[in-house]
Short mmCIF file of C-alpha atoms and ligand atoms in Angstrom, two decimals:
data_model
loop_
_atom_site.label_atom_id
_atom_site.label_comp_id
_atom_site.label_asym_id
_atom_site.label_seq_id
_atom_site.Cartn_x
_atom_site.Cartn_y
_atom_site.Cartn_z
CA UNK A 1316 48.74 125.27 219.96
CA UNK A 1317 48.88 126.45 216.91
CA UNK A 1318 50.85 124.56 214.35
CA UNK A 1319 52.93 125.96 212.57
CA UNK A 1320 53.07 125.21 208.71
CA UNK A 1321 56.06 126.05 205.82
CA UNK A 1322 53.71 126.28 202.48
CA UNK A 1323 55.81 125.62 199.62
CA UNK A 1324 55.42 127.26 196.35
CA UNK A 1325 56.98 126.15 192.90
CA UNK A 1326 59.92 128.25 193.00
CA UNK A 1327 61.06 126.81 196.79
CA UNK A 1328 60.61 123.52 194.91
CA UNK A 1329 62.90 124.63 192.04
CA UNK A 1330 65.26 126.29 194.16
CA UNK A 1331 66.05 122.36 195.36
CA UNK A 1332 66.01 123.68 199.06
CA UNK A 1333 67.10 120.78 201.46
CA UNK A 1334 63.83 119.61 203.00
CA UNK A 1335 64.79 115.95 203.69
CA UNK A 1336 66.36 117.30 206.76
CA UNK A 1337 63.94 119.44 208.20
CA UNK A 1338 61.77 118.87 211.42
CA UNK A 1339 59.46 121.78 209.84
CA UNK A 1340 55.85 120.91 208.71
CA UNK A 1341 55.83 121.41 205.39
CA UNK A 1342 52.91 121.27 202.91
CA UNK A 1343 51.88 122.07 199.53
CA UNK A 1344 49.02 121.70 196.77
CA UNK A 1345 48.29 118.75 194.14
CA UNK A 1346 48.00 121.80 191.64
CA UNK A 1347 51.95 122.99 192.56
CA UNK A 1348 53.56 119.22 192.52
CA UNK A 1349 51.81 118.87 188.49
CA UNK A 1350 53.24 122.32 187.72
CA UNK A 1351 56.72 121.04 188.84
CA UNK A 1352 57.70 118.43 186.13
CA UNK A 1353 61.45 118.39 186.50
CA UNK A 1354 62.55 114.75 187.50
CA UNK A 1355 64.95 115.54 190.17
CA UNK A 1356 62.36 117.94 191.91
CA UNK A 1357 59.83 114.79 191.97
CA UNK A 1358 62.13 112.32 193.31
CA UNK A 1359 63.02 115.48 196.23
CA UNK A 1360 59.30 115.13 196.70
CA UNK A 1361 58.85 111.69 196.67
CA UNK A 1362 61.58 111.17 200.14
CA UNK A 1363 59.98 114.48 201.70
CA UNK A 1364 58.03 114.60 204.27
CA UNK A 1365 55.14 116.77 202.31
CA UNK A 1366 51.59 117.11 202.82
CA UNK A 1367 49.61 117.63 199.89
CA UNK A 1368 46.64 119.72 200.66
CA UNK A 1369 43.95 121.72 198.74
CA UNK A 1370 42.41 124.91 200.16
CA UNK A 1371 38.74 125.94 199.69
CA UNK A 1372 37.20 126.82 197.19
CA UNK A 1373 36.03 130.11 198.79
CA UNK A 1374 39.52 130.79 199.59
CA UNK A 1375 41.05 130.75 196.30
CA UNK A 1376 37.89 133.07 195.23
CA UNK A 1377 39.23 135.42 197.38
CA UNK A 1378 42.70 134.76 196.43
CA UNK A 1379 41.79 135.46 192.67
CA UNK A 1380 40.17 138.59 194.06
CA UNK A 1381 43.19 140.00 195.63
CA UNK A 1382 45.18 139.48 192.63
CA UNK A 1383 42.79 141.43 190.75
CA UNK A 1384 43.27 144.32 192.63
CA UNK A 1385 47.19 143.80 193.19
CA UNK A 1386 47.31 143.55 189.35
CA UNK A 1387 49.00 140.25 189.27
CA UNK A 1388 46.41 138.39 188.50
CA UNK A 1389 48.34 137.74 185.30
CA UNK A 1390 51.53 136.72 186.71
CA UNK A 1391 49.90 134.20 188.84
CA UNK A 1392 49.65 130.40 187.66
CA UNK A 1393 46.96 127.66 188.76
CA UNK A 1394 49.69 126.57 191.56
CA UNK A 1395 50.72 130.34 192.50
CA UNK A 1396 46.47 130.79 193.22
CA UNK A 1397 46.12 127.72 194.97
CA UNK A 1398 48.96 127.67 197.67
CA UNK A 1399 47.76 131.07 198.27
CA UNK A 1400 44.30 130.17 199.01
CA UNK A 1401 45.45 126.58 201.03
CA UNK A 1402 47.85 129.50 202.98
CA UNK A 1403 43.75 130.90 203.73
CA UNK A 1404 42.31 127.95 204.67
CA UNK A 1405 45.06 127.15 206.77
CA UNK A 1406 44.79 130.36 208.95
CA UNK A 1407 40.87 129.95 208.96
CA UNK A 1408 41.58 126.28 211.28
CA UNK A 1409 43.98 128.18 213.25
CA UNK A 1410 47.27 127.18 212.18
CA UNK A 1411 50.21 129.23 211.34
CA UNK A 1412 50.67 128.97 207.55
CA UNK A 1413 53.84 130.77 206.72
CA UNK A 1414 54.36 130.63 202.20
CA UNK A 1415 57.86 130.36 201.21
CA UNK A 1416 58.20 131.94 197.35
CA UNK A 1417 60.53 133.46 195.59
CA UNK A 1418 58.12 134.53 193.22
CA UNK A 1419 57.22 138.58 193.64
CA UNK A 1420 54.15 138.27 192.14
CA UNK A 1421 53.07 135.63 195.39
CA UNK A 1422 55.03 137.34 197.88
CA UNK A 1423 52.66 140.42 196.64
CA UNK A 1424 49.23 139.14 196.55
CA UNK A 1425 50.37 137.34 199.73
CA UNK A 1426 50.61 140.46 201.85
CA UNK A 1427 47.57 142.06 200.60
CA UNK A 1428 45.70 139.27 202.28
CA UNK A 1429 47.65 139.14 205.31
CA UNK A 1430 49.65 136.08 205.15
CA UNK A 1431 53.17 136.03 206.34
CA UNK A 1432 55.97 134.95 203.20
CA UNK A 1433 59.24 134.60 203.84
CA UNK A 1434 61.63 133.78 200.67
CA UNK A 1435 63.47 130.73 200.06
CA UNK A 1436 66.28 129.59 203.24
CA UNK A 1437 68.30 129.80 200.50
CA UNK A 1438 68.98 133.55 200.29
CA UNK A 1439 70.47 135.46 198.16
CA UNK A 1440 68.25 134.53 195.34
CA UNK A 1441 67.04 137.12 192.59
CA UNK A 1442 63.58 137.30 191.63
CA UNK A 1443 62.10 138.65 188.26
CA UNK A 1444 65.05 137.96 186.07
CA UNK A 1445 64.91 134.60 187.01
CA UNK A 1446 61.70 133.99 184.50
CA UNK A 1447 62.31 132.95 181.02
CA UNK A 1448 58.83 133.37 178.94
CA UNK A 1449 58.96 130.96 176.13
CA UNK A 1450 56.31 129.82 173.06
CA UNK A 1451 55.38 126.31 173.66
CA UNK A 1452 55.19 126.12 169.81
CA UNK A 1453 58.10 127.72 168.38
CA UNK A 1454 60.51 127.51 171.15
CA UNK A 1455 61.36 131.49 170.55
CA UNK A 1456 62.37 132.89 173.87
CA UNK A 1457 61.61 136.51 176.40
CA UNK A 1458 63.27 137.65 178.99
CA UNK A 1459 60.13 139.81 179.89
CA UNK A 1460 56.97 139.04 180.88
CA UNK A 1461 54.14 139.39 177.88
CA UNK A 1462 50.60 137.53 176.97
CA UNK A 1463 51.34 135.64 173.84
CA UNK A 1464 54.41 135.24 170.89
CA UNK A 1465 55.55 137.95 168.46
CA UNK A 1466 56.00 135.01 165.83
CA UNK A 1467 53.46 133.43 166.29
CA UNK A 1468 50.88 134.05 168.24
CA UNK A 1469 50.99 131.25 170.89
CA UNK A 1470 50.32 132.16 174.46
CA UNK A 1471 53.56 132.38 176.32
CA UNK A 1472 54.34 129.89 178.62
CA UNK A 1473 57.40 130.94 182.01
CA UNK A 1474 60.05 128.28 183.95
CA UNK A 1475 62.78 129.40 185.97
CA UNK A 1476 66.03 129.93 184.48
CA UNK A 1477 68.12 128.74 187.66
CA UNK A 1478 66.26 125.29 187.42
CA UNK A 1479 68.90 124.54 184.48
CA UNK A 1480 71.46 125.69 186.20
CA UNK A 1481 72.11 123.23 188.60
ZN1 ZN B 1035 55.97 130.72 168.76
#
């Protein structure tokens, strides 16, 4: 019997879904774990039965190629790319992965690659508006995605607005 796995991306962790009470097979990647820097989320991972696995390099290359085709490559972090690669690797091993994500760019590339994706189980979460882009150097925030800070030219980073709300 092929096993079904729920593959969690960064947004899945930030949403704080109660993963401790589930009987599902949960997996994520080392890159997601290191991208999730929030203390509460780290303790959530510690008490959950989440397997940490890595997709193959070959699948990572496929994911990057697909992201370039859909034009999402600039919006995907190494963690985003790694969960997509993991999904492909699991599929090839005969498992059925379902990607859990609220990141529109991630879902878009998943659909290009034929990976089933579903939004977070909490439901009703808005998408693009949830991201805040900020300059790690001078602290200026931007509500729209852009490459560099207008003030000092540093490469912007993004985080979820929602992660501060709870
Ligand atoms: Zn700046």
